Coordinates of C-alpha atoms (C1' of nucleotides) and ligand atoms in Angstrom, one line a residue:
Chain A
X1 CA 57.6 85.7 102.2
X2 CA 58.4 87.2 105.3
X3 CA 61.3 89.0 103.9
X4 CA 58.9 90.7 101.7
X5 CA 56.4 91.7 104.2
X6 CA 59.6 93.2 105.9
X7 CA 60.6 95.1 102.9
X8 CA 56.9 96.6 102.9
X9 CA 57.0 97.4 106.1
X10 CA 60.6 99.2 106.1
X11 CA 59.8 100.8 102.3
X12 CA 56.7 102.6 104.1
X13 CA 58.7 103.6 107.7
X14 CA 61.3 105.0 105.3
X15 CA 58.5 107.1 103.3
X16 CA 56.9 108.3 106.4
X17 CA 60.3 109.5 107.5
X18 CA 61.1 111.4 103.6
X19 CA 63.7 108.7 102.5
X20 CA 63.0 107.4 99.0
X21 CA 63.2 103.7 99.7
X22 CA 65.6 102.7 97.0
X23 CA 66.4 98.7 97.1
X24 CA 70.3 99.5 98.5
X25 CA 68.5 101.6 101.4
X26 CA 66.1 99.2 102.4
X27 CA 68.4 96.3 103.0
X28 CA 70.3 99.0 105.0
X29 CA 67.7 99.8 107.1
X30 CA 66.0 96.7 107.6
X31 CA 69.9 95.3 108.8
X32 CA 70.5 98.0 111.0
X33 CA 67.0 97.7 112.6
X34 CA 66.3 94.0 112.1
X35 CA 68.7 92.2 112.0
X36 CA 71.2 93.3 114.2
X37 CA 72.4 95.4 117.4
X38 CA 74.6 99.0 116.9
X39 CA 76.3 97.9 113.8
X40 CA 79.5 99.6 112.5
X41 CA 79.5 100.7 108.4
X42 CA 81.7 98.2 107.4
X43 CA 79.3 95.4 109.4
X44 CA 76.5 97.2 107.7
X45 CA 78.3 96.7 103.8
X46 CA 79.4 92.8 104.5
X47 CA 75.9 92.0 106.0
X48 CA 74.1 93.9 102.9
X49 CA 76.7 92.8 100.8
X50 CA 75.1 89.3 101.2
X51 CA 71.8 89.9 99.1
X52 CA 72.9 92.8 97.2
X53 CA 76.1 92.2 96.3
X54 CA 76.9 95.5 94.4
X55 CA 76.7 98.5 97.1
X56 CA 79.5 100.6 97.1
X57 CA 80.5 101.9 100.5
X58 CA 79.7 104.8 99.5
X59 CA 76.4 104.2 99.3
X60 CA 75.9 102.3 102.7
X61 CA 78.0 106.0 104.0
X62 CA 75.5 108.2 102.2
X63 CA 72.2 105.7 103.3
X64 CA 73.8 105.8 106.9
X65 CA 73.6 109.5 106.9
X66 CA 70.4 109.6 105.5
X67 CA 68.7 107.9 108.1
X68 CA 70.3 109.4 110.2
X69 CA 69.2 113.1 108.8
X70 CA 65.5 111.4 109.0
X71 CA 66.0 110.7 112.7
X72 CA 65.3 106.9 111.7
X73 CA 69.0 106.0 113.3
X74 CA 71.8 107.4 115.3
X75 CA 74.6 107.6 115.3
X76 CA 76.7 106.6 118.2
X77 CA 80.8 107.5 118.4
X78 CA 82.1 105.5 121.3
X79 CA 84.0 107.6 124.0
X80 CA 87.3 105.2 123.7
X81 CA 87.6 103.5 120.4
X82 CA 86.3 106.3 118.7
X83 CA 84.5 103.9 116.5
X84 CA 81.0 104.5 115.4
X85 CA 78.2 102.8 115.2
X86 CA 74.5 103.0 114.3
X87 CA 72.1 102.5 116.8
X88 CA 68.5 101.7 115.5
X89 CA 66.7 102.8 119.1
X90 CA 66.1 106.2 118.6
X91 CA 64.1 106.0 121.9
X92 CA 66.6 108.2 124.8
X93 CA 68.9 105.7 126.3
X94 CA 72.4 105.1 127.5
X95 CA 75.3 102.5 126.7
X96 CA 77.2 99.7 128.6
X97 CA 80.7 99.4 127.2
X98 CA 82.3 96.0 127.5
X99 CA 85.4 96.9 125.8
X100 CA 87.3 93.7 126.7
X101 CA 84.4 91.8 124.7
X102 CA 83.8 94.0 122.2
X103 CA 79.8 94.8 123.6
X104 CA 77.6 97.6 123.3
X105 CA 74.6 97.3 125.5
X106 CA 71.1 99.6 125.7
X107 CA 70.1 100.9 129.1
X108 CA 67.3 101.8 129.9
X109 CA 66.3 105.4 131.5
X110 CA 64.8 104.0 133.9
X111 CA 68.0 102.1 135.3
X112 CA 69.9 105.5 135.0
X113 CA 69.1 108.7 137.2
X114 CA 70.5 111.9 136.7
X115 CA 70.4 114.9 138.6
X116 CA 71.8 118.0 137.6
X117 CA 72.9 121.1 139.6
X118 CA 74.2 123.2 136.7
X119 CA 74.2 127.0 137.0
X120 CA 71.7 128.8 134.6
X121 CA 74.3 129.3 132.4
X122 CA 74.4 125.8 131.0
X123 CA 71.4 125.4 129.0
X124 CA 71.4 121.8 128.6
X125 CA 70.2 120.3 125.2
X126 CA 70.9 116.3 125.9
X127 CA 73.0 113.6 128.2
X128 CA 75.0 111.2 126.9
X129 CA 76.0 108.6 129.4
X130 CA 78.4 105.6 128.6
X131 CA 79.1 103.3 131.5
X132 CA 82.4 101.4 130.9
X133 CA 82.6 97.8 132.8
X134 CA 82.1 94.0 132.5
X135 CA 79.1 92.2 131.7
X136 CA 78.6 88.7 132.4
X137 CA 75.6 87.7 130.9
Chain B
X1 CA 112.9 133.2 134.9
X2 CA 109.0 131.7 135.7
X3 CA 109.2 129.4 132.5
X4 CA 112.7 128.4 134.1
X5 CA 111.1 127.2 137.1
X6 CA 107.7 125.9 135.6
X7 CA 110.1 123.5 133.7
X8 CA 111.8 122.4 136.4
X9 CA 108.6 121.3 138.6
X10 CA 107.4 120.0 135.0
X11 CA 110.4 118.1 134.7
X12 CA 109.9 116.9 137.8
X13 CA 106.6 116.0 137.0
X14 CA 107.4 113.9 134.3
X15 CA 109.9 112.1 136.2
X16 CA 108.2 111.2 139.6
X17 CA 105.3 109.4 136.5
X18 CA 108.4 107.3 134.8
X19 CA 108.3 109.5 131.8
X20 CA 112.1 110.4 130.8
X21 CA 111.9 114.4 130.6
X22 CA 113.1 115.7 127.5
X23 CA 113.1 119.6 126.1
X24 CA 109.9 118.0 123.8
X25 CA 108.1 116.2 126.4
X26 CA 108.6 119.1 128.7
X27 CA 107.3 121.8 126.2
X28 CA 104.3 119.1 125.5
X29 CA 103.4 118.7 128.5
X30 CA 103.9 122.1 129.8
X31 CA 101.1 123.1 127.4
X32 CA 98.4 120.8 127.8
X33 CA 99.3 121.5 131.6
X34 CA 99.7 124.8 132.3
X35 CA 98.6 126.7 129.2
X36 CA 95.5 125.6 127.7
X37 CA 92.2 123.4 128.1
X38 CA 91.5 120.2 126.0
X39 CA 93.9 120.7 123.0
X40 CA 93.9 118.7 120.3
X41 CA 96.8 116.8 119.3
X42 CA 97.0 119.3 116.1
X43 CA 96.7 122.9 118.5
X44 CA 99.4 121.2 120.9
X45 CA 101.7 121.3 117.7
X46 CA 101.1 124.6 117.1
X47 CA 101.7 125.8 120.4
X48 CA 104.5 124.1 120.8
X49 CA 106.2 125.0 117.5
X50 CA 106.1 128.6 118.4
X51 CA 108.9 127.7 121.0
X52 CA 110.2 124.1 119.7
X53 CA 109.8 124.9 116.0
X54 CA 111.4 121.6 114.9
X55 CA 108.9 119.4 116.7
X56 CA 107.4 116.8 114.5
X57 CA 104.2 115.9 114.3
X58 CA 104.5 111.7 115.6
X59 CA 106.7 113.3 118.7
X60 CA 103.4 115.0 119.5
X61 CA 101.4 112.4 119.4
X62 CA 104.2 109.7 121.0
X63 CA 104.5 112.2 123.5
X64 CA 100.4 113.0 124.0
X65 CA 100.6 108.9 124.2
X66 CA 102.9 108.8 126.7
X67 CA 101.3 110.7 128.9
X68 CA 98.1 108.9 128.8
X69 CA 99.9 105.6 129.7
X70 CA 101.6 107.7 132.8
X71 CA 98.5 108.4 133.7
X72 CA 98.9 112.4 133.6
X73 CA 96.8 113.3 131.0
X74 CA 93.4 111.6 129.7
X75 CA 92.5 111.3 126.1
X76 CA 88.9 112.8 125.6
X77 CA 87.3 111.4 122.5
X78 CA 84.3 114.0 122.0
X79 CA 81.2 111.6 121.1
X80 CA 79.4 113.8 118.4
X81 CA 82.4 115.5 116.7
X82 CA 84.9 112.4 117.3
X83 CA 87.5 114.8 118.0
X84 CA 89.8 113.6 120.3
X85 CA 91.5 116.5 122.7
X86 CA 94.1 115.8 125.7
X87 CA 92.8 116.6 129.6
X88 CA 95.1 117.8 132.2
X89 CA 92.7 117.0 134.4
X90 CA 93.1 114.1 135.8
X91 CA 90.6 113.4 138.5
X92 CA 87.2 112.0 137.8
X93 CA 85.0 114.6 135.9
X94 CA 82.6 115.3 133.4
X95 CA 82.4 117.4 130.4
X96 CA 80.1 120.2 129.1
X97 CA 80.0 120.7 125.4
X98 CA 78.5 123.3 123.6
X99 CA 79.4 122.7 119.9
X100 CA 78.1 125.4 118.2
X101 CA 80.9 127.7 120.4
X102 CA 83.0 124.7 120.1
X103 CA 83.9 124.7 124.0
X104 CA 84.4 121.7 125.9
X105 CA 84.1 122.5 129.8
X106 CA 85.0 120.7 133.1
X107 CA 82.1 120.0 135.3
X108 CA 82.3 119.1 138.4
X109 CA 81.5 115.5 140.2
X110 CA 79.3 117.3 142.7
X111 CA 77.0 119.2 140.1
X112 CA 75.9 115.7 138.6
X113 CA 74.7 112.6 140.7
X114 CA 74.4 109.4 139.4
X115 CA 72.1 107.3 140.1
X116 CA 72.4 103.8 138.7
X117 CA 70.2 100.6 139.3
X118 CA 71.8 98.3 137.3
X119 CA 71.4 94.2 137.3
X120 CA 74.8 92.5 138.9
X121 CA 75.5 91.6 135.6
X122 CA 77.0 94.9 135.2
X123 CA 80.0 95.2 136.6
X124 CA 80.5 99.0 136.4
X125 CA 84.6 100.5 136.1
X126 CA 83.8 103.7 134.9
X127 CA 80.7 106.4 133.9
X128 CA 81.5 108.4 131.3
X129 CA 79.1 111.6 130.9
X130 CA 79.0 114.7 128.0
X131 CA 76.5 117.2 128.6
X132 CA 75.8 118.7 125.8
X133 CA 74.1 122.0 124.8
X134 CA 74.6 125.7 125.2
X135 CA 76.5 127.9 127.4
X136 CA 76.4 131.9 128.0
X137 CA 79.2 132.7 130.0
Chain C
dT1 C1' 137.6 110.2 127.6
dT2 C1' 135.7 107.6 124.3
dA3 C1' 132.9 104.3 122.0
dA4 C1' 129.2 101.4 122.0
dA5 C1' 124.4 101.0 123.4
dA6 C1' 120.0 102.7 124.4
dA7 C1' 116.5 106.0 124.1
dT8 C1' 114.3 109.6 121.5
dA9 C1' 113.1 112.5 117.7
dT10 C1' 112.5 113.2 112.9
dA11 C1' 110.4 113.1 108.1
dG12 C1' 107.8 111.0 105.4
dA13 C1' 105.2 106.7 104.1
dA14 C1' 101.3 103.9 105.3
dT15 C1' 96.8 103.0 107.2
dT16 C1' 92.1 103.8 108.3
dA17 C1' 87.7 106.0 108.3
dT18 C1' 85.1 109.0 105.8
dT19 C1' 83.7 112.2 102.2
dC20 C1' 84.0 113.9 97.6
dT21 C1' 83.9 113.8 92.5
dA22 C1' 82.6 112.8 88.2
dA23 C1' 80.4 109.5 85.5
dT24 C1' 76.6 106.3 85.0
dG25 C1' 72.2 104.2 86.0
dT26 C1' 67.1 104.2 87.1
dG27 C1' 62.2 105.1 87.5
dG28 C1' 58.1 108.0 87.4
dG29 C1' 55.9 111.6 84.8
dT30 C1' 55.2 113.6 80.2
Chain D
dA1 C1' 60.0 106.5 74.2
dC2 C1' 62.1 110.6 76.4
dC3 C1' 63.3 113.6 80.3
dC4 C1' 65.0 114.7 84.5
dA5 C1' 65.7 114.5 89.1
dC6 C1' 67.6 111.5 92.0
dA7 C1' 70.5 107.7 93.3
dT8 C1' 74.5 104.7 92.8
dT9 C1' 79.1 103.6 91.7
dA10 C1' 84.3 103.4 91.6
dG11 C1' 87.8 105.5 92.7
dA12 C1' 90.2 109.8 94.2
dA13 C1' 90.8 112.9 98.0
dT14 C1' 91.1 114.2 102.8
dA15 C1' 92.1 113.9 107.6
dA16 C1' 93.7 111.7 111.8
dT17 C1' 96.8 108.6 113.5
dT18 C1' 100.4 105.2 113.5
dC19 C1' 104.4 103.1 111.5
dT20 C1' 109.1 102.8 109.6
dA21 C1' 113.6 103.8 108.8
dT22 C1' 117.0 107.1 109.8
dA23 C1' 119.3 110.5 112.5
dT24 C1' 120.3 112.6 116.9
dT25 C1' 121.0 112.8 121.7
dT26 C1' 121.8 110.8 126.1
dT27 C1' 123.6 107.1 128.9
dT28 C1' 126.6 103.6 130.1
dA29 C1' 130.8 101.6 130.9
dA30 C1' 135.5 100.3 129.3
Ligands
MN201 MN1 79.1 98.4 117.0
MN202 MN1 89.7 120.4 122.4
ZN203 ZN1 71.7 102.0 121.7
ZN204 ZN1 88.1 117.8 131.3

DNA sequence: TTAAAAATATAGAATTATTCTAATGTGGGT
DNA sequence: ACCCACATTAGAATAATTCTATATTTTTAA
């Protein structure tokens, strides 16, 4: 029952945000924002794959870049492995990159300040910051 | 009788970091060095066919490799575009992108401070920051 | 000096991630 | 029920990089 009071929820978000909430990009959203943490494409197929056991990659691609058009996601292409993956904070924050384990962590803005002394020439749009290191938690 | 002696003080380059200097490696290396700013694997073969026209394409990228591990060039993997280009720069910087002009420029350590408050659970080993937006120069 | 050994370079095949294509399916409005 | 726009699908195409097997060059040492 709560499954389908999460599929309400995510159809609506979805039709606030102009994305037709078809059945294959529902279980995609509600993955990549419930149910797990900066998930690469193929994590998102085998995870959907699960309860709809049909969706072509393609589809997972084109529902990826469809939220992602909508602002609902975003995508993040790590500095070193080059590998992306879909962050469902859309909220300004960094990354912690624990490459040796394989973790992706959310920092907060708070925990990060940044002060720029750029000449006026560099009209400066956004920051990306990725902090490389180990994290024992 | 300049490219003589820029080969030379490559060569010598390449020795002093344990990488064995041949006429590819030099001509490589020489480029990403001395004659342009965060190529890509693909514009270093360009370049370097117009005076090495035999050059394959995996000796570009063994070579580009190579260098990494010798520590004398960094790999830069651009986080929007996923583009990866080859820094001659070897100390610790940060990068200015402006992807509409598709230019990718050194910033300097002392026109960004970074100020980071994080738990001890973060053992930081590296920041990595791309500053993205648009530049009139 | 020569011949084996080691290192490097080469061409093209293989791999991986992503996008494209063309055909098929689906649901809401008539 | 019938359209039609939209979505989904399978598989082909593309692009970046690495791998493989062969050829070439350089080094070593008899
Ligand atoms: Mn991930
Ligand atoms: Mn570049
Ligand atoms: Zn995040
Ligand atoms: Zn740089």
């Amino acid at each position: 029952m709560n499954d389908k009071k999460d599929q309400i929820a995510i159809s609506e978000i979805l039709s606030k945000a102009g994305v037709n909430p078809t059945a294959q990009r529902i279980a995609v959203f509600k993955y990549v924002h419930n149910e797990s943490d900066h998930p690469t494409p193929e994590q998102v197929k085998v995870a959907v794959d699960r309860v709809f056991p049909k969706i072509s990659l393609a589809t997972v691609y084109n529902t990826l870049n469809a939220l992602v058009e909508a602002g609902l996601v975003k995508a993040v292409k790590l500095p070193n492995s080059g590998k992306v993956c879909y962050d469902a904070n859309t909220a300004k924050h960094y990354h912690f990159i624990d490459e040796k384990q394989g973790l992706l962590l959310d920092l907060d803005l708070k925990d990060i300040k940044i002060d720029l002394n750029l000449s006026t020439q560099f009209e400066v749009k956004d920051v990306d910051v990725f902090i490389k290191g180990h994290y024992s938690g």
